[in-house]
Coordinates of C-alpha atoms and ligand atoms in Angstrom, one line a residue:
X146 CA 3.1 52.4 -41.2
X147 CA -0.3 53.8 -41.6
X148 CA -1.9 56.8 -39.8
X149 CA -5.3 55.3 -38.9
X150 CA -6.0 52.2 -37.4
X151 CA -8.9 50.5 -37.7
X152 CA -11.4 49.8 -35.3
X153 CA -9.7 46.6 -34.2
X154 CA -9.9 45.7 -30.7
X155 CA -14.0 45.0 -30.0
X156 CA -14.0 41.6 -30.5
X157 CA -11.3 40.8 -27.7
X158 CA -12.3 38.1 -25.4
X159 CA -8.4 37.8 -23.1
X160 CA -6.1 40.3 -23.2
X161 CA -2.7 40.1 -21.6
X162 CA -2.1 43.6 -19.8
X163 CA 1.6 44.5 -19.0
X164 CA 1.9 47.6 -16.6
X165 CA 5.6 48.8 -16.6
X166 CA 7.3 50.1 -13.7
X167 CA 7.7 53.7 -14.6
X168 CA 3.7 53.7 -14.2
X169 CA 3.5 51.4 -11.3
X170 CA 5.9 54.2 -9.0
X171 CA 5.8 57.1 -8.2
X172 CA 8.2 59.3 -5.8
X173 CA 8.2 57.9 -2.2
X174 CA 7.5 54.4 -3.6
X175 CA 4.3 52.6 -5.5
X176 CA 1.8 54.8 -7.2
X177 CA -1.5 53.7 -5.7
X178 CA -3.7 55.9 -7.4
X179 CA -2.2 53.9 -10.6
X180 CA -2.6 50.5 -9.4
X181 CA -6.0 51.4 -8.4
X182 CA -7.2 52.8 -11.6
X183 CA -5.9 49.9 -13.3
X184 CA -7.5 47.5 -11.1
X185 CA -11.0 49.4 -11.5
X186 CA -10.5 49.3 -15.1
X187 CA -9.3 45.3 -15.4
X188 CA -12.9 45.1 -13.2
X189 CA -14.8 46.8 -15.7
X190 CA -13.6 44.4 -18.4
X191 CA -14.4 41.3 -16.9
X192 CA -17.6 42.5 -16.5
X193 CA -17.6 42.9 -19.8
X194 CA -16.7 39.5 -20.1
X195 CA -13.0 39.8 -20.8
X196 CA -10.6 37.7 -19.1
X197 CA -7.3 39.5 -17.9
X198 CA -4.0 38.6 -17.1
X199 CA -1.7 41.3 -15.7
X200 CA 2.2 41.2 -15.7
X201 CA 3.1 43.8 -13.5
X202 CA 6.8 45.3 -13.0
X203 CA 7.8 47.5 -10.2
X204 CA 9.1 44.9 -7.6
X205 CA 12.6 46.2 -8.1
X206 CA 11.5 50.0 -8.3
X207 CA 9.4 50.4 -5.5
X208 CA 12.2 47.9 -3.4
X209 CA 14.5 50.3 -4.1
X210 CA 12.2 53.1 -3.0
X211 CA 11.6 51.2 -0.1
X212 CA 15.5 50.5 0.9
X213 CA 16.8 53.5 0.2
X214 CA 18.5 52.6 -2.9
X215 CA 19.2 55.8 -5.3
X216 CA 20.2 53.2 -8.4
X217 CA 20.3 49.4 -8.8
X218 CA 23.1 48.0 -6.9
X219 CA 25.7 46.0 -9.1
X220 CA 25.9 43.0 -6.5
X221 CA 23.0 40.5 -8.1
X222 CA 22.3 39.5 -4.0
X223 CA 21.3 42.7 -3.3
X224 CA 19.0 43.1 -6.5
X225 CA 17.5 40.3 -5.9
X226 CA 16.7 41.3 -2.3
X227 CA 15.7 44.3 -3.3
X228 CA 13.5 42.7 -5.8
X229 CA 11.9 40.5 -2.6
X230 CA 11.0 43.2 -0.5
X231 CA 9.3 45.0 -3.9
X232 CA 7.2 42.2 -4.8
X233 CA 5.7 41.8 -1.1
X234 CA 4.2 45.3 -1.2
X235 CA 3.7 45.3 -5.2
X236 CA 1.6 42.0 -4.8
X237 CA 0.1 43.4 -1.5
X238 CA -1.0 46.8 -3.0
X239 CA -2.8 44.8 -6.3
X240 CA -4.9 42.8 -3.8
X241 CA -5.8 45.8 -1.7
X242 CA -6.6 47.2 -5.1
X243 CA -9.0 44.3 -6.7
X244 CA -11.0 43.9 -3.4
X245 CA -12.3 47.2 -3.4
X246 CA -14.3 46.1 -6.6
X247 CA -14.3 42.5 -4.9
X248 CA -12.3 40.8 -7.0
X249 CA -9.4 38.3 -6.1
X250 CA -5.7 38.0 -7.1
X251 CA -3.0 35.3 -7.2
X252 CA 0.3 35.8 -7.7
X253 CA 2.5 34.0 -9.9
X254 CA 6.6 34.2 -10.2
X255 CA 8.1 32.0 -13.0
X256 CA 11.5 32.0 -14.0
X257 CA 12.8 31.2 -17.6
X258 CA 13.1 27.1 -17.2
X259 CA 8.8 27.3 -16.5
X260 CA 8.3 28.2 -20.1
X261 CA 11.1 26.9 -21.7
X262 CA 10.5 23.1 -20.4
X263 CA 7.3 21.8 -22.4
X264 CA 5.8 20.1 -19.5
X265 CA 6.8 23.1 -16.3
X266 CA 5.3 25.5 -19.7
X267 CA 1.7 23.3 -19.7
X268 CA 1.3 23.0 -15.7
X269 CA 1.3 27.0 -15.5
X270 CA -0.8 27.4 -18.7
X271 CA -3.4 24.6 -16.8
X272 CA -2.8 27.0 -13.2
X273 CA -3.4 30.4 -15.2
X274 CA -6.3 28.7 -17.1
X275 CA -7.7 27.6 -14.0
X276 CA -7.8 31.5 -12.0
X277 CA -9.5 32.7 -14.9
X278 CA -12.3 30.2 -14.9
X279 CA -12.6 31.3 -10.9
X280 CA -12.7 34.7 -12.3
X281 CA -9.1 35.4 -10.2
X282 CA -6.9 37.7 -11.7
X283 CA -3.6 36.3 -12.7
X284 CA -0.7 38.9 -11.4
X285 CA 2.7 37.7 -13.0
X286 CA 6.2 38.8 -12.9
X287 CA 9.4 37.3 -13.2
X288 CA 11.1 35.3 -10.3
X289 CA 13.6 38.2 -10.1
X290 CA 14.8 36.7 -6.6
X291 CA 16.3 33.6 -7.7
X292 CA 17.2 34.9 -11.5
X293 CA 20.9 34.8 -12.6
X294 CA 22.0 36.4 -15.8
X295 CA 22.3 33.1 -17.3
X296 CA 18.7 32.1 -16.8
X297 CA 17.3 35.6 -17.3
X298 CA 13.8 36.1 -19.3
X299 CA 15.3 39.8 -19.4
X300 CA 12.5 42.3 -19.0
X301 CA 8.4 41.8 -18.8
X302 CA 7.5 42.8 -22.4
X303 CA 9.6 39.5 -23.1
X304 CA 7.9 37.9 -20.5
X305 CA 4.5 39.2 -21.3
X306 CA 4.9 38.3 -25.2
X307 CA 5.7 34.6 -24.0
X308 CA 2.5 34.2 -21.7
X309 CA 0.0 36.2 -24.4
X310 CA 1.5 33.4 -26.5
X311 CA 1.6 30.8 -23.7
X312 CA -2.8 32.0 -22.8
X313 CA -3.7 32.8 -26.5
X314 CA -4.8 35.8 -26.2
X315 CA -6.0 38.2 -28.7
X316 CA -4.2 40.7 -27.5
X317 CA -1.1 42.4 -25.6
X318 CA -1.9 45.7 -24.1
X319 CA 1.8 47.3 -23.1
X320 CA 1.1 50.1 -20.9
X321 CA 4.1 52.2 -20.3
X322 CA 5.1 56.0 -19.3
X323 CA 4.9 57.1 -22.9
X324 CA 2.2 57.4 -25.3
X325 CA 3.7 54.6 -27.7
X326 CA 6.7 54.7 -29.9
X327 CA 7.9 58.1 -31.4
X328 CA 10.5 58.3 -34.3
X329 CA 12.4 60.2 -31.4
X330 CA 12.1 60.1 -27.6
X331 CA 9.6 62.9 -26.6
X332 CA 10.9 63.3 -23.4
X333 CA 14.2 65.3 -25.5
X334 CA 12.2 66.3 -28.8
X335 CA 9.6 68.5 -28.9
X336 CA 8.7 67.6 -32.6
X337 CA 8.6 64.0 -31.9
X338 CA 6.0 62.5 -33.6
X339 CA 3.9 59.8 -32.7
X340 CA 3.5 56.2 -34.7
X341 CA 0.2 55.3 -34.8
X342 CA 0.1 52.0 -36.6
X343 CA 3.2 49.9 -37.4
X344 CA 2.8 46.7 -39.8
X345 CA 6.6 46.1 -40.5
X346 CA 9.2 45.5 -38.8
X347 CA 12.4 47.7 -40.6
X348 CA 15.3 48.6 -39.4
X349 CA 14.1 52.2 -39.1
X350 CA 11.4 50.9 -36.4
X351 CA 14.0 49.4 -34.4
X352 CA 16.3 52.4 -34.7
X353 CA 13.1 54.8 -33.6
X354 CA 13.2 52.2 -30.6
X355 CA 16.5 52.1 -29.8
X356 CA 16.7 55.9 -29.1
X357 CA 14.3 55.8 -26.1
X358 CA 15.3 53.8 -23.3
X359 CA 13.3 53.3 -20.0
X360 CA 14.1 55.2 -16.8
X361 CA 13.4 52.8 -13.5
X362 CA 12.4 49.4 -15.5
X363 CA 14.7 46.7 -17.3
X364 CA 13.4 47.3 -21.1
X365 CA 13.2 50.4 -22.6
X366 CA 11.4 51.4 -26.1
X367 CA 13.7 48.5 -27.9
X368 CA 12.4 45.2 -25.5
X369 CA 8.9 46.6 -26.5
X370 CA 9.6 46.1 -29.8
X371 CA 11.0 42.8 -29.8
X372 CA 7.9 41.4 -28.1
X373 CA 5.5 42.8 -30.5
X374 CA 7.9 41.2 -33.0
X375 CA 7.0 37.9 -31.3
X376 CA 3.2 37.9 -30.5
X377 CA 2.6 39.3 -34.3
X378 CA 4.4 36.8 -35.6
X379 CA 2.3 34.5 -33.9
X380 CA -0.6 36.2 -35.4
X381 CA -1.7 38.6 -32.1
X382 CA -2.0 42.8 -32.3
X383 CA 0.0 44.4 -29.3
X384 CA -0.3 48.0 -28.1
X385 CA 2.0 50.0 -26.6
X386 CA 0.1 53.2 -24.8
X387 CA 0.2 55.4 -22.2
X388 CA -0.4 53.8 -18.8
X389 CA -1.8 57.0 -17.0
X390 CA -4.4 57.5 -19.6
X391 CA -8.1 57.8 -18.2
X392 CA -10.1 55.2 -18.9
X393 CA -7.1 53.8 -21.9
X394 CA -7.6 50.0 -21.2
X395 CA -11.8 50.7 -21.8
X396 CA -11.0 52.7 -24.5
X397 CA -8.7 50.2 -26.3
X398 CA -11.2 47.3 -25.6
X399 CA -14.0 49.8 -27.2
X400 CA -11.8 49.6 -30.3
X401 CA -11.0 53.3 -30.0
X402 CA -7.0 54.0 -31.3
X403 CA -5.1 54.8 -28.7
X404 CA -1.0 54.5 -28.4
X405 CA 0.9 52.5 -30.8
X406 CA -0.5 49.3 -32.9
X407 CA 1.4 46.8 -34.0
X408 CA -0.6 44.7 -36.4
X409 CA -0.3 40.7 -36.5
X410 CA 2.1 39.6 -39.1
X411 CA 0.7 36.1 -39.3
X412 CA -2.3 33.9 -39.4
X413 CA -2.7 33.2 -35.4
X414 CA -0.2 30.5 -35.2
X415 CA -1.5 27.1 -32.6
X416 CA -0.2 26.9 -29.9
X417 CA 2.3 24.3 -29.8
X418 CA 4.0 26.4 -32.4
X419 CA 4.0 29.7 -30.6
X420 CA 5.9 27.7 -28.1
X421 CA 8.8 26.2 -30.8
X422 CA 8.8 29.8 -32.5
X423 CA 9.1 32.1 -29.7
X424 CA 9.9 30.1 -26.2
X425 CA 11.3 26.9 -26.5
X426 CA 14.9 27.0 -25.7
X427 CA 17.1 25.7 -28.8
X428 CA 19.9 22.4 -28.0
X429 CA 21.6 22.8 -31.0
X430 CA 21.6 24.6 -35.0
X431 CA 20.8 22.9 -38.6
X432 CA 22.3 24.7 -41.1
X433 CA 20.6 24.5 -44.2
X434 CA 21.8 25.0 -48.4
X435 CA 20.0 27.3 -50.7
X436 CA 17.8 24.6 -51.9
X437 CA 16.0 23.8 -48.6
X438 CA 15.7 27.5 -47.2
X439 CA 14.4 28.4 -50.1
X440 CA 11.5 24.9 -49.7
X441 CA 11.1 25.9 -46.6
X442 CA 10.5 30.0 -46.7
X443 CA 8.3 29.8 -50.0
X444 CA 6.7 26.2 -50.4
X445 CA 6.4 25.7 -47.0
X446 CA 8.0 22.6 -47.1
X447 CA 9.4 20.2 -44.2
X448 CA 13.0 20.0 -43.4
X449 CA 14.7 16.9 -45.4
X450 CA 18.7 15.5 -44.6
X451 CA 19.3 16.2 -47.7
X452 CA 19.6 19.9 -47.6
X453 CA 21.2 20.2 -44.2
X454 CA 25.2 21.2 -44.4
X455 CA 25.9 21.2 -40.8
X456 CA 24.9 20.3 -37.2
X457 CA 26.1 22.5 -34.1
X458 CA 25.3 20.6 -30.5
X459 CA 24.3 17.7 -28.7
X460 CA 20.6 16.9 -28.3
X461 CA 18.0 14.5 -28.6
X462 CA 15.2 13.4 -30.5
X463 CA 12.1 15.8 -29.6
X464 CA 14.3 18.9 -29.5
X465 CA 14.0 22.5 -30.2
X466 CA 16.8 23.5 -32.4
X467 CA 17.5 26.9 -34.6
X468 CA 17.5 26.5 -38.3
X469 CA 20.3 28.9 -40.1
X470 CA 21.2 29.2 -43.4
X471 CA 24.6 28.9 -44.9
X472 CA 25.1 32.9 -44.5
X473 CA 24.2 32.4 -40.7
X474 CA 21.0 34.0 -41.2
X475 CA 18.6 33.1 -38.6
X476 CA 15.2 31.1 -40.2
X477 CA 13.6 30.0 -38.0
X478 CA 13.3 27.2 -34.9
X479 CA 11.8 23.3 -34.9
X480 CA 11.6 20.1 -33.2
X481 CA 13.8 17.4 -34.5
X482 CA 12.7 14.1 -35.0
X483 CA 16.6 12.4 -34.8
X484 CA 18.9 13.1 -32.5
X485 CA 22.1 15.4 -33.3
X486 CA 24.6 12.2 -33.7
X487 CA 22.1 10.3 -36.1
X488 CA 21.7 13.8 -38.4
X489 CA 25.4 13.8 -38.9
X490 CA 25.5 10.7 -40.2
X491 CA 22.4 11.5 -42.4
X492 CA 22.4 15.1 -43.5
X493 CA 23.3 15.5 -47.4
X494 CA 21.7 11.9 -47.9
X495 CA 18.1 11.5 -49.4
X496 CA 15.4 10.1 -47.5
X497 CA 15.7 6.7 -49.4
X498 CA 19.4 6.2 -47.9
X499 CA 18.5 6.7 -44.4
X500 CA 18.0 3.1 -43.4
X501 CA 21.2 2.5 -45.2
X502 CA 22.9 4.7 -42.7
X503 CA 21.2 4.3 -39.8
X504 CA 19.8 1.1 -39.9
X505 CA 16.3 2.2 -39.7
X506 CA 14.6 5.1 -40.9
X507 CA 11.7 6.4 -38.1
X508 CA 11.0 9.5 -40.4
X509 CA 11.5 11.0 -43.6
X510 CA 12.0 14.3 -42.8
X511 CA 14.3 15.4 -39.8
X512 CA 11.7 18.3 -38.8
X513 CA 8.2 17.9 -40.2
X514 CA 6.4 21.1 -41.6
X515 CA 4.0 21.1 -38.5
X516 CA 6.9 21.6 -36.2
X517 CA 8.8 24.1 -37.7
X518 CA 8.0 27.7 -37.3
X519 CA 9.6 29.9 -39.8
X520 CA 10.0 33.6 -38.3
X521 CA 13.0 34.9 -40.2
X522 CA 11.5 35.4 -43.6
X523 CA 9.6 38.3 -41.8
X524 CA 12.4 40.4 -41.1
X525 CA 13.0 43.2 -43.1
X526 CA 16.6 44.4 -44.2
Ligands
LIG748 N1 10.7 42.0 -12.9 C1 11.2 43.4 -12.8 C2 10.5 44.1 -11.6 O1 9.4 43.7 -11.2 C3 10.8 44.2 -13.9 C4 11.5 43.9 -15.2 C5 11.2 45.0 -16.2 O2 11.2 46.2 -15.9 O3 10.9 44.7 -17.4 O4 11.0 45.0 -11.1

């Protein structure tokens, strides 16, 4: 961690904005003057030329706000009712919002299958793409209304991480209740201090995270975290700041340090792999020996049958699975180029002896270098 970031964020072009829901409410329901702000900023920087795409929480607050509801109610129905009625006058009050600087909105709801499934993840990326060549702004959240644990994306920050991914953007702005991450919540400590820069990912970052948890919305200081895990890794900054802050979005696209900045880990990934690293959903595990982890961590090296010990689940050529090593750390994810049956019959064998055992070899290695992303090097103990 540093104190003072550099002057970073000028040469921005798309930003992905994420407006929590503890900023997006207020008492008797949605905080206009908020939305409105927001919206008069986003204006301003398109003006500026900079494309916006805004994942906004709140459906579920101000639903409950508007039913009556004190806390969520355990019964998932009845969340995800709640969560209709939100979205209706969350998606209503942004529109109101842009058309007094006379600019449009479209909504979009996707659930976890639209960016796990390569082809659903392309049609909204093409859809998205699209509004922001009309110069539309883009209003996402989840598809809380039809969600079921199982098929959860969990919280905006993930889902804001996956579309900054999924739109390339050069940045994730996370605007939230607090002014970014503190080594202690500063809603309890008075001599909480704030992190101004963060370029690894310890433990002790987590631990700072896992102390402050969010009031009305799903994620809390610790979700945050995990998101700017996965858009640095894929080589884009994220910001956590403060979402009632004058002017902050102007003054973080002027490059001024405001909040928390979380500095890319990586060499902007493409996009294909920002998809296997950090969306895809896995079909099955490789475990790998010491020999290949180590070719694939330092040399950069493809994945080979030779150095894989085990094979966990059914799947197909084409698909995502995790790579782990033999002390079940996690390494990483790719795309496989046999299926799960044919890599039990090859794994331990060198590439020469695949035709022998299969009775035709399509590919040396089982997952090429180019569609492999490695993520779990980065972690720190
Ligand atoms: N999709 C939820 C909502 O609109 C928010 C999830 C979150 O708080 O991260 O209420």
């Amino acid at each position: 961690m540093k104190c003072k970031p550099k002057k970073t964020h000028n040469t921005i072009t798309r930003a992905v904005v994420k407006v929590g829901s503890n900023v997006l409410t207020a008492k008797a329901g949605l905080n206009i003057d908020a939305i409105v702000s927001i919206s008069s900023q986003i204006c301003e920087l398109m003006t500026q030329g900079i494309e916006i795409i805004l994942v906004s929480s709140g459906a579920m607050a101000s639903g409950m706000k508007k039913m009556g509801f004190a806390k969520r109610p355990d019964a998932i129905p009845k969340r995800q009712a709640i969560a209709a009625v939100g979205q209706a006058g969350l998606i209503l009050e942004w529109e109101k919002a842009f058309a007094r600087f006379d600019r449009r909105v479209a909504q979009i709801l996707l659930t976890s299958d639209d960016l796990t499934s390569r082809k659903r993840y392309l049609n909204a990326r093409n859809t998205m793409n699209t509004l922001l060549d009309w110069q539309v702004v883009p209003i996402i959240n989840e598809n809380d209304t039809i969600m079921v644990e199982e098929i959860k994306l969990g919280d905006n920050d993930n889902l804001a991480a996956m579309i900054a991914l999924q739109l390339d953007a050069d940045i994730f702005i996370n605007l939230t209740d607090i002014d970014g991450l503190y080594d202690k919540d500063p809603r309890v400590h008075d001599d909480a201090r704030l992190i101004q820069q963060v370029t690894t990912y310890s433990k002790s970052i987590e631990k700072y995270a896992g102390d402050i948890p969010g009031a009305l919305g799903t994620g809390g200081m610790l979700s945050k975290i995990k998101a700017a895990r996965k858009v640095t890794g894929s080589g884009i900054p994220m910001v956590i700041a403060k979402g009632y802050r004058k002017n902050v979005l102007l003054q973080l696209a002027a490059g001024e340090s405001v909040g928390t900045y979380f500095v890319p880990r990586a060499q902007k990934l493409n996009r294909k792999k920002c998809w296997i690293g950090y969306t895809a959903k896995t079909q099955g595990t490789l475990t790998i020996d010491a020999g290949a982890a180590k070719a694939l961590l330092s040399n950069g090296k493809s994945l080979l049958p030779s150095g894989i010990v085990d094979v966990q689940g059914r799947f197909a050529a084409g698909a995502a699975v995790a790579v782990v090593s033999q002390d079940h750390q996690y390494l990483g994810n790719g795309l496989v180029n046999y299926s799960a049956e044919d890599i039990r019959r090859i794994m331990g064998a060198r590439s020469n002896q695949i035709k022998a055992r299969l009775g035709q070899k399509t590919y040396d290695e089982v997952i090429h270098r180019d569609n492999l992303v490695i993520t779990g090097q980065l972690d720190q103990p």
